[in-house]
GROMACS .gro file of C-alpha atoms in nm:
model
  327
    1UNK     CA    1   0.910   1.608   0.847
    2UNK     CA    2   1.206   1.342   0.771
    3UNK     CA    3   1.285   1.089   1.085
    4UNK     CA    4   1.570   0.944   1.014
    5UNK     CA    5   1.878   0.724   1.194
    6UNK     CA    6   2.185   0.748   1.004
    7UNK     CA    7   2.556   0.484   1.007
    8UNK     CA    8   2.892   0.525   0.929
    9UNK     CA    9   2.961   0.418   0.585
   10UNK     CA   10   3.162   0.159   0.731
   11UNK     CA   11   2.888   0.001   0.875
   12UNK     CA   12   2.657   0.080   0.595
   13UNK     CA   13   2.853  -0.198   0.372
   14UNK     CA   14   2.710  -0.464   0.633
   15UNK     CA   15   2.452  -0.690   0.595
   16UNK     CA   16   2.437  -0.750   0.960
   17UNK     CA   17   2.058  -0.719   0.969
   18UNK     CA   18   2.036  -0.411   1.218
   19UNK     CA   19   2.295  -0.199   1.063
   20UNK     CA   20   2.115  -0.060   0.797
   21UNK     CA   21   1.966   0.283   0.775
   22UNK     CA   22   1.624   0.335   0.786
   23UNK     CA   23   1.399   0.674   0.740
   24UNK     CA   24   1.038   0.809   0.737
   25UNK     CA   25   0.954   1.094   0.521
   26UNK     CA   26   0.603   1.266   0.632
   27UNK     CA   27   0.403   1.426   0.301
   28UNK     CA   28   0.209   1.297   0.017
   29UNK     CA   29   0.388   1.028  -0.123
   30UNK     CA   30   0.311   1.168  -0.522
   31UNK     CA   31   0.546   1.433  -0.399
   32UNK     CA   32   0.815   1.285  -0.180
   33UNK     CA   33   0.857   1.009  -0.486
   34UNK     CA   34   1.058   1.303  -0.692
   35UNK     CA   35   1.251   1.317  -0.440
   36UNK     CA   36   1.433   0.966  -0.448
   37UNK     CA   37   1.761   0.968  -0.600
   38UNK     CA   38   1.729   0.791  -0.993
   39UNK     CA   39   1.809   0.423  -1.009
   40UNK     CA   40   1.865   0.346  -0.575
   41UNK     CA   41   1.560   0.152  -0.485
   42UNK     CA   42   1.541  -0.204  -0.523
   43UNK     CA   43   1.175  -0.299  -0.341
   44UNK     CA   44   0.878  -0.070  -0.376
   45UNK     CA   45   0.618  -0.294  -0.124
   46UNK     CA   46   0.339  -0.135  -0.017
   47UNK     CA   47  -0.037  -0.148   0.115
   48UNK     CA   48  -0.206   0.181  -0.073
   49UNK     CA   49  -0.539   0.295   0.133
   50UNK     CA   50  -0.845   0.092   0.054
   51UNK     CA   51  -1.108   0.250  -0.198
   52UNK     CA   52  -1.419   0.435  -0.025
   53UNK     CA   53  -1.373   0.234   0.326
   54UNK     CA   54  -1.167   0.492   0.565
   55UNK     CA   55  -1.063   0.870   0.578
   56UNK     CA   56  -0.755   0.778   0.804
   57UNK     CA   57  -0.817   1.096   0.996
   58UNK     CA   58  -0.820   1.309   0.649
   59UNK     CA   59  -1.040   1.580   0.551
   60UNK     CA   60  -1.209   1.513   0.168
   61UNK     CA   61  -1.428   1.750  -0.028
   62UNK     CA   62  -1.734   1.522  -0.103
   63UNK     CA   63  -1.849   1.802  -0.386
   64UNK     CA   64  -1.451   1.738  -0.556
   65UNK     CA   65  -1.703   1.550  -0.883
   66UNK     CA   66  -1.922   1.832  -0.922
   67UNK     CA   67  -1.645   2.051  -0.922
   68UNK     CA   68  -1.498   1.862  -1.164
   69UNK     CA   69  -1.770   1.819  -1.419
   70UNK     CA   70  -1.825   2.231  -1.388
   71UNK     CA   71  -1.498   2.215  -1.580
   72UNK     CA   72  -1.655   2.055  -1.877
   73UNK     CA   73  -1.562   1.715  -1.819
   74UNK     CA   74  -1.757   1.406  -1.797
   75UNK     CA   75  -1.692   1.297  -1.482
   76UNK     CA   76  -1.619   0.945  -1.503
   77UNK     CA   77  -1.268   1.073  -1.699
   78UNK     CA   78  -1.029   1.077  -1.372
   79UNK     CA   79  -0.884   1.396  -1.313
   80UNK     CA   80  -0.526   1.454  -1.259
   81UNK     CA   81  -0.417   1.329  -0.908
   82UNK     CA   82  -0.281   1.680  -0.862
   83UNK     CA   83  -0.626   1.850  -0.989
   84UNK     CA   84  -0.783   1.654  -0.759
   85UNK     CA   85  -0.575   1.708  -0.483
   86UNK     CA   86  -0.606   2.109  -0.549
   87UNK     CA   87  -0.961   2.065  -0.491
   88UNK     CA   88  -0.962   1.874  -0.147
   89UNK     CA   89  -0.925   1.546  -0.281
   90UNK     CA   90  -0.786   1.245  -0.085
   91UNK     CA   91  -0.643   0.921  -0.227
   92UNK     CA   92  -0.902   0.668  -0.134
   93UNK     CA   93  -1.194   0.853  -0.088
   94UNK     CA   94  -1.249   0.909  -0.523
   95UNK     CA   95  -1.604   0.919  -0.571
   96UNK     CA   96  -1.502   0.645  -0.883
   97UNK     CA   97  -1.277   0.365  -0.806
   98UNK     CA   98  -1.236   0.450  -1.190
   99UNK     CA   99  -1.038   0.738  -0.990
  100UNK     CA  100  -0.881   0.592  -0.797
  101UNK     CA  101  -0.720   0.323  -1.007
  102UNK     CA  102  -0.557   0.584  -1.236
  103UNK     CA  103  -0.444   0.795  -0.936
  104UNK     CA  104  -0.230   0.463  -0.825
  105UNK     CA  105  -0.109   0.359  -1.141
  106UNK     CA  106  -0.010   0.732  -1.190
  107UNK     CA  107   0.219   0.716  -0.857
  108UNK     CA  108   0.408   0.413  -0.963
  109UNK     CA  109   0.473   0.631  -1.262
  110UNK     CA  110   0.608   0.856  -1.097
  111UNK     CA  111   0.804   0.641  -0.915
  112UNK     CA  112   0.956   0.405  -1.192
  113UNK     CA  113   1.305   0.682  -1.245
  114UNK     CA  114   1.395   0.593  -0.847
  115UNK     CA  115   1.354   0.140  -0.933
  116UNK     CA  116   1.648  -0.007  -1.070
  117UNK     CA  117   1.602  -0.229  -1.383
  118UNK     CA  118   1.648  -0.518  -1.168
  119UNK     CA  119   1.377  -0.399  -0.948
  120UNK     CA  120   1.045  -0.515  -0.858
  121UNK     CA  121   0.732  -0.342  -0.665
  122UNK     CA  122   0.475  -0.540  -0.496
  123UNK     CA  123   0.123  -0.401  -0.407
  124UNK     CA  124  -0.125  -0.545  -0.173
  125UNK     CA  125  -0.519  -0.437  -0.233
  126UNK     CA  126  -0.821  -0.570  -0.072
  127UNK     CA  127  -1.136  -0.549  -0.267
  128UNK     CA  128  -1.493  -0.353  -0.182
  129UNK     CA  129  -1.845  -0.398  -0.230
  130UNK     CA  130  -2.007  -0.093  -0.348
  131UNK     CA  131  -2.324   0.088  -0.181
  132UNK     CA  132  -2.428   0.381  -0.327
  133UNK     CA  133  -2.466   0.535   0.039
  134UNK     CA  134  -2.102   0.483   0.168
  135UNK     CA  135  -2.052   0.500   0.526
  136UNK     CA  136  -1.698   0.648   0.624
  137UNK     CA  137  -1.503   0.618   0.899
  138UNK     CA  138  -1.147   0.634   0.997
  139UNK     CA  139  -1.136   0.266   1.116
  140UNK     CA  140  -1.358   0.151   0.856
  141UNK     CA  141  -1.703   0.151   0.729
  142UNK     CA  142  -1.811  -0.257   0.769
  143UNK     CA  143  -1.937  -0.210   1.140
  144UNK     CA  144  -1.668  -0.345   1.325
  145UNK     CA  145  -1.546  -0.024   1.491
  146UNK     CA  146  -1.737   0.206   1.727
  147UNK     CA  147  -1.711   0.642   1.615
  148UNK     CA  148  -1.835   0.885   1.437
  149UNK     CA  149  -1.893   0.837   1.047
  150UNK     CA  150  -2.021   0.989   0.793
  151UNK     CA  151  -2.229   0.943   0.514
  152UNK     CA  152  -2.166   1.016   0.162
  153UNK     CA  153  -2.352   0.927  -0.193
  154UNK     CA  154  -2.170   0.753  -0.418
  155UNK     CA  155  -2.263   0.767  -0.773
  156UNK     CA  156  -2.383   0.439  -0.928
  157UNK     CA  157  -2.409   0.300  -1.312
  158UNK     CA  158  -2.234   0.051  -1.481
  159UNK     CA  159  -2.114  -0.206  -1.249
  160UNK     CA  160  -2.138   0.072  -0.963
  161UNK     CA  161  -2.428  -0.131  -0.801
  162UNK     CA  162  -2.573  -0.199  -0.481
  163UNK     CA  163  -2.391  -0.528  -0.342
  164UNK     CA  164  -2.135  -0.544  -0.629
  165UNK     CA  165  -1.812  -0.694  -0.571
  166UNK     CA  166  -1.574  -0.400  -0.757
  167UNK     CA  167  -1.321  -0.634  -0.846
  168UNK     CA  168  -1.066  -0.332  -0.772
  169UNK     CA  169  -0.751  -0.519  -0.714
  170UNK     CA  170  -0.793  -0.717  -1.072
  171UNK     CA  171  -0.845  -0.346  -1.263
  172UNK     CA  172  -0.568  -0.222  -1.100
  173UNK     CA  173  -0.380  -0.565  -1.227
  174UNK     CA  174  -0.491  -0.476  -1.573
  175UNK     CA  175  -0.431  -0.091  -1.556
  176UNK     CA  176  -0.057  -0.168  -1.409
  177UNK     CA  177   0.001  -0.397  -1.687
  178UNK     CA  178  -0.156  -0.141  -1.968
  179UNK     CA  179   0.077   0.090  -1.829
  180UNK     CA  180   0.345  -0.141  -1.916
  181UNK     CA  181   0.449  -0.286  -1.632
  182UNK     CA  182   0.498  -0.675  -1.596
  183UNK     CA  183   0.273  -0.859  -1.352
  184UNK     CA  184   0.473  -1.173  -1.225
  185UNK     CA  185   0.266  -1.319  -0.963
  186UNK     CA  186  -0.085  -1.249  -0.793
  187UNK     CA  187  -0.061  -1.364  -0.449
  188UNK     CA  188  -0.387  -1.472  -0.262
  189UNK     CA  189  -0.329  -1.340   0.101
  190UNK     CA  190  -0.610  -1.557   0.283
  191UNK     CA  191  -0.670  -1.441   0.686
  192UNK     CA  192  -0.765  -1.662   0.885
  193UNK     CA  193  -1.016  -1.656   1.222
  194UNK     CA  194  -1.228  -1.374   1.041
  195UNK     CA  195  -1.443  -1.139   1.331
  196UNK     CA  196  -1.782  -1.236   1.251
  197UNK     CA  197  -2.011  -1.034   0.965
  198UNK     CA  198  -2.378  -0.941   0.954
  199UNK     CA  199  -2.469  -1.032   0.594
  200UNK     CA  200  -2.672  -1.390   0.555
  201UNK     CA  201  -2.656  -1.361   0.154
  202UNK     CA  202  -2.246  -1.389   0.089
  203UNK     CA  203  -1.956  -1.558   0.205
  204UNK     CA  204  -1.668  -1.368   0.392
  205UNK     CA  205  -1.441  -1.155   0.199
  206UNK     CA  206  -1.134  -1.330   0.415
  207UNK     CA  207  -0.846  -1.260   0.112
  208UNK     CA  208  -0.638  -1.003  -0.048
  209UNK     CA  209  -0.416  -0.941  -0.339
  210UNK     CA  210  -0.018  -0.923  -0.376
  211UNK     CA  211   0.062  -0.811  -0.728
  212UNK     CA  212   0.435  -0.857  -0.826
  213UNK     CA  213   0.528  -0.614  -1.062
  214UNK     CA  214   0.884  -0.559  -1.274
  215UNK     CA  215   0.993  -0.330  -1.542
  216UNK     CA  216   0.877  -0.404  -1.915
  217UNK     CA  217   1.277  -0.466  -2.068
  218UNK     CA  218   1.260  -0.338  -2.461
  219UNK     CA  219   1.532  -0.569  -2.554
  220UNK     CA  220   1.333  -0.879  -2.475
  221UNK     CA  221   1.180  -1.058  -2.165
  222UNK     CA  222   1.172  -0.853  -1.817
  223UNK     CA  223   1.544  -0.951  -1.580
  224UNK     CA  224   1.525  -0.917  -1.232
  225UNK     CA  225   1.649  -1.028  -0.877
  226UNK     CA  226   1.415  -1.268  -0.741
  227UNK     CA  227   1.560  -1.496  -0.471
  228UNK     CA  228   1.280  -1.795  -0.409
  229UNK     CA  229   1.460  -1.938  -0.130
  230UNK     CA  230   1.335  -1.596  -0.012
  231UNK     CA  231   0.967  -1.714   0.009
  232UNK     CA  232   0.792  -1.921   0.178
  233UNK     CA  233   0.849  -2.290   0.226
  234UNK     CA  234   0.668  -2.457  -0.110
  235UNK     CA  235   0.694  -2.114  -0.320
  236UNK     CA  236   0.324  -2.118  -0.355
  237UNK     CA  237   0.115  -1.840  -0.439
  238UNK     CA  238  -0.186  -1.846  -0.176
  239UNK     CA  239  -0.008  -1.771   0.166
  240UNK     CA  240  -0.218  -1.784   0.490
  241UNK     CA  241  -0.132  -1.521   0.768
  242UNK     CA  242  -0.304  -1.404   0.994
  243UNK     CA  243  -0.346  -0.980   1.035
  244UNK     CA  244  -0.100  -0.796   1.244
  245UNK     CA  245  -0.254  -0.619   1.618
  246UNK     CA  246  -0.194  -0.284   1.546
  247UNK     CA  247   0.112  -0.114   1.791
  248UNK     CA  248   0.041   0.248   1.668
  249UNK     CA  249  -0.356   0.294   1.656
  250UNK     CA  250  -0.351   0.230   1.228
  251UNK     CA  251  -0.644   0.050   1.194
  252UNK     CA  252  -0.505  -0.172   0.875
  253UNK     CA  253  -0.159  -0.308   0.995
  254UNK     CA  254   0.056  -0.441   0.745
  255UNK     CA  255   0.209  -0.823   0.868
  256UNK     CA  256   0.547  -0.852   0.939
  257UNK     CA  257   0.516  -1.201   0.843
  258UNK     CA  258   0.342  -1.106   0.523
  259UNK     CA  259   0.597  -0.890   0.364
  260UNK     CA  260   0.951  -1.042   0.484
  261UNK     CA  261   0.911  -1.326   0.244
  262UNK     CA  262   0.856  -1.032  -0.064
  263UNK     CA  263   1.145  -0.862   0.094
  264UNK     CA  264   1.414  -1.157   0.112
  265UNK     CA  265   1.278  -1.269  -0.269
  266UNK     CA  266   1.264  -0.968  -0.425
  267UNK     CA  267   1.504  -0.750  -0.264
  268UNK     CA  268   1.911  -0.851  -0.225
  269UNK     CA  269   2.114  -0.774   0.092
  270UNK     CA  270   2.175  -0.496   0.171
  271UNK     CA  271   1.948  -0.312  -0.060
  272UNK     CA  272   1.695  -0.048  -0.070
  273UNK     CA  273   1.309  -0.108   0.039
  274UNK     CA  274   1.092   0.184  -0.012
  275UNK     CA  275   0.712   0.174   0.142
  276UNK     CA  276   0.518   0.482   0.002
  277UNK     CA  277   0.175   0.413   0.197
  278UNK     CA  278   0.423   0.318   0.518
  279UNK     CA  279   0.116   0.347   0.788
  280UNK     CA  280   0.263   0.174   1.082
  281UNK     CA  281   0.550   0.088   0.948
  282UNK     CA  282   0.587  -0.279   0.931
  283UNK     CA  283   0.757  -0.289   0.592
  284UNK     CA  284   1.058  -0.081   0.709
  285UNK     CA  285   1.060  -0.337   1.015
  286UNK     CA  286   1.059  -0.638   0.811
  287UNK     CA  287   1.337  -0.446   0.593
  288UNK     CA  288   1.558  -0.405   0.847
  289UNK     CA  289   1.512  -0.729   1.020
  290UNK     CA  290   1.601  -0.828   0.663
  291UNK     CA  291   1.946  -0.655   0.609
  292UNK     CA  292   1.794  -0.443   0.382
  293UNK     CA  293   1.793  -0.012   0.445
  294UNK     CA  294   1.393   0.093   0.455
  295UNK     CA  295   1.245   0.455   0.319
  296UNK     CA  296   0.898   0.544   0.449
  297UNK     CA  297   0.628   0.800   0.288
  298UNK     CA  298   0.354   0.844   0.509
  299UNK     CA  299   0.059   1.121   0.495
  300UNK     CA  300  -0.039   1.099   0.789
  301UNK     CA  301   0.215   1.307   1.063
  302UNK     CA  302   0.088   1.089   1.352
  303UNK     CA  303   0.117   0.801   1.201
  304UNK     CA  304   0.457   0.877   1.058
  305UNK     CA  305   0.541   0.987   1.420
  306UNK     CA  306   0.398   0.663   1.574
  307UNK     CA  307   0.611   0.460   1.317
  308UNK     CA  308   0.903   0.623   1.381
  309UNK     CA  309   0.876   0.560   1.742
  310UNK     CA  310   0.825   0.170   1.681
  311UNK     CA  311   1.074   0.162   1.460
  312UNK     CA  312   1.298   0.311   1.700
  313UNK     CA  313   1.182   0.070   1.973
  314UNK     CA  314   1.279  -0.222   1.776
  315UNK     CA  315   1.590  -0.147   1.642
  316UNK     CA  316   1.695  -0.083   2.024
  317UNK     CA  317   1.559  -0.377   2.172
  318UNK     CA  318   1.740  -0.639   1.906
  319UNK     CA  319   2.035  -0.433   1.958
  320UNK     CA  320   2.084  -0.489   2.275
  321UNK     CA  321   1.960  -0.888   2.233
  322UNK     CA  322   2.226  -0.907   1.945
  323UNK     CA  323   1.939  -1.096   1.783
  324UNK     CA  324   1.633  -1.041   1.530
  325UNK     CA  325   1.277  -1.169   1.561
  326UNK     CA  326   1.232  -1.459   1.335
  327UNK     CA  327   1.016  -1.327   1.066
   0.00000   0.00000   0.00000
């Protein structure tokens, strides 16, 4: 399913910040990333699923490892995303964050032919503490929602332990960067006015992670548009905002106010911002609020759907004020 809205090309030369195209693919986002045209994006920003947390309304085969070590392997090796995939796998829900981290690094792979040289991607991750008995929901497994869930084991070993901090957003970091890309910046999103936790023996996880990545250039250091009037007043790289209300029932809502400083920074007028986790779609809103045209992957078809329709909404509603929200 594509949802798209489409201008005349005489409009599409405008930077005027509501003429700008916009579009929501719905499919898996390691598949729809062939499908960008070579050399047209400028932004990849994104949110990927958290590791082990939520199902998001997908169906995963909890028996995906044994299948895999039947094949001779040793398990903690990562299959293939597309192996894994095959065999009822779901991005997210690896039974190794080992997994998972390869499975991410894998997609932005796949989606380096589609960034310009003078393009960046930024990826936000939130960390998890590991329990060898996972609980799984799709808002969440730390309490705070009411549903069903579901209980899976989760092998352990190594620094898989009871009450370990995994540390996932810093191995991705590292992974992204073995893969050759070029980490600029690690942004420390901090939320404020946390809901209240049950554990007495830890502080509140109450931050996440913005890594700023660019292309490795073999000719010498890394070139690329970066605009720091763009950010936010100071240019400093721990930002406090608080999480977004959710308009379409996704239970991890990206903030508008979050990503429209990455977009006006790393991103020029009038160029191309591609979400391939797009969930709600507040990336291709803060895109478009931006002067920038906005690409959406999403998975999920009600989400995608629900996006689409919010996207929709406020495109009309600045339209007819002539004006855009101050982001």
């Amino acid at each position: 399913m594509s949802i798209a809205v489409d201008h005349p090309p005489e409009e599409r030369k405008s930077n005027a910040p509501l003429n700008r195209n916009w579009e929501i693919r719905q499919g898996d986002a390691w598949d729809l990333s062939q499908e960008v045209q070579e050399d047209s994006v400028d932004l990849v920003l994104t949110s990927p699923p958290y590791w082990g947390l939520r199902s998001y309304g997908h169906e995963h085969n909890d028996e995906v490892l044994k299948e895999w070590v039947s094949t001779g392997a040793d398990g903690v090796t990562p299959p293939g995303y597309e192996w894994y995939r095959a065999h009822g796998g779901v991005l997210g829900l690896e039974p190794y964050p080992s997994w998972f981290i390869d499975h991410l690094v894998s997609l932005f792979d796949r989606l380096e032919p589609a960034l310009r040289a003078s393009g960046s991607i930024w990826v936000n991750l939130g960390d998890t503490y590991f329990g060898r008995w996972s609980s799984i929901r799709d808002e969440g497994r730390q309490g705070l929602h009411e549903g069903e869930r579901r209980r899976r084991r989760t092998p352990t070993g190594g620094a898989l332990h009871d009450k370990q901090l995994l540390m996932i957003p810093a191995r991705f970091a590292i992974a992204m960067q073995d893969a050759g890309w070029i980490l600029r910046n690690d942004l420390v999103w901090s939320k404020p006015h946390m809901a209240p936790r049950p554990e007495k023996d830890r502080l509140k996880l109450s931050h996440e992670h913005l890594f700023h990545f660019v292309k490795r250039n073999p000719k010498g250091r890394p070139t690329y548009f970066y605009d720091l009037d763009g950010a936010e007043q100071g240019g400093l790289d721990v930002i406090s905002v608080r999480p977004d209300r959710s308009e379409t029932g996704h239970s991890a809502t990206f903030p508008v106010k979050l990503v429209a400083p990455r977009i006006r920074s790393s991103s020029p007028p009038g160029g191309v911002v591609l979400d391939p986790f797009s969930g709600s779609g507040s990336t291709l809103v803060a895109a478009v609020s931006s002067g920038r045209d906005a690409i959406g992957f999403e998975l999920s078809q009600q989400f995608a759907t629900d996006a689409a329709s919010r996207m929709a909404k406020f495109v009309s509603e600045h339209l007819k004020k002539d004006t855009v929200t101050d982001l």
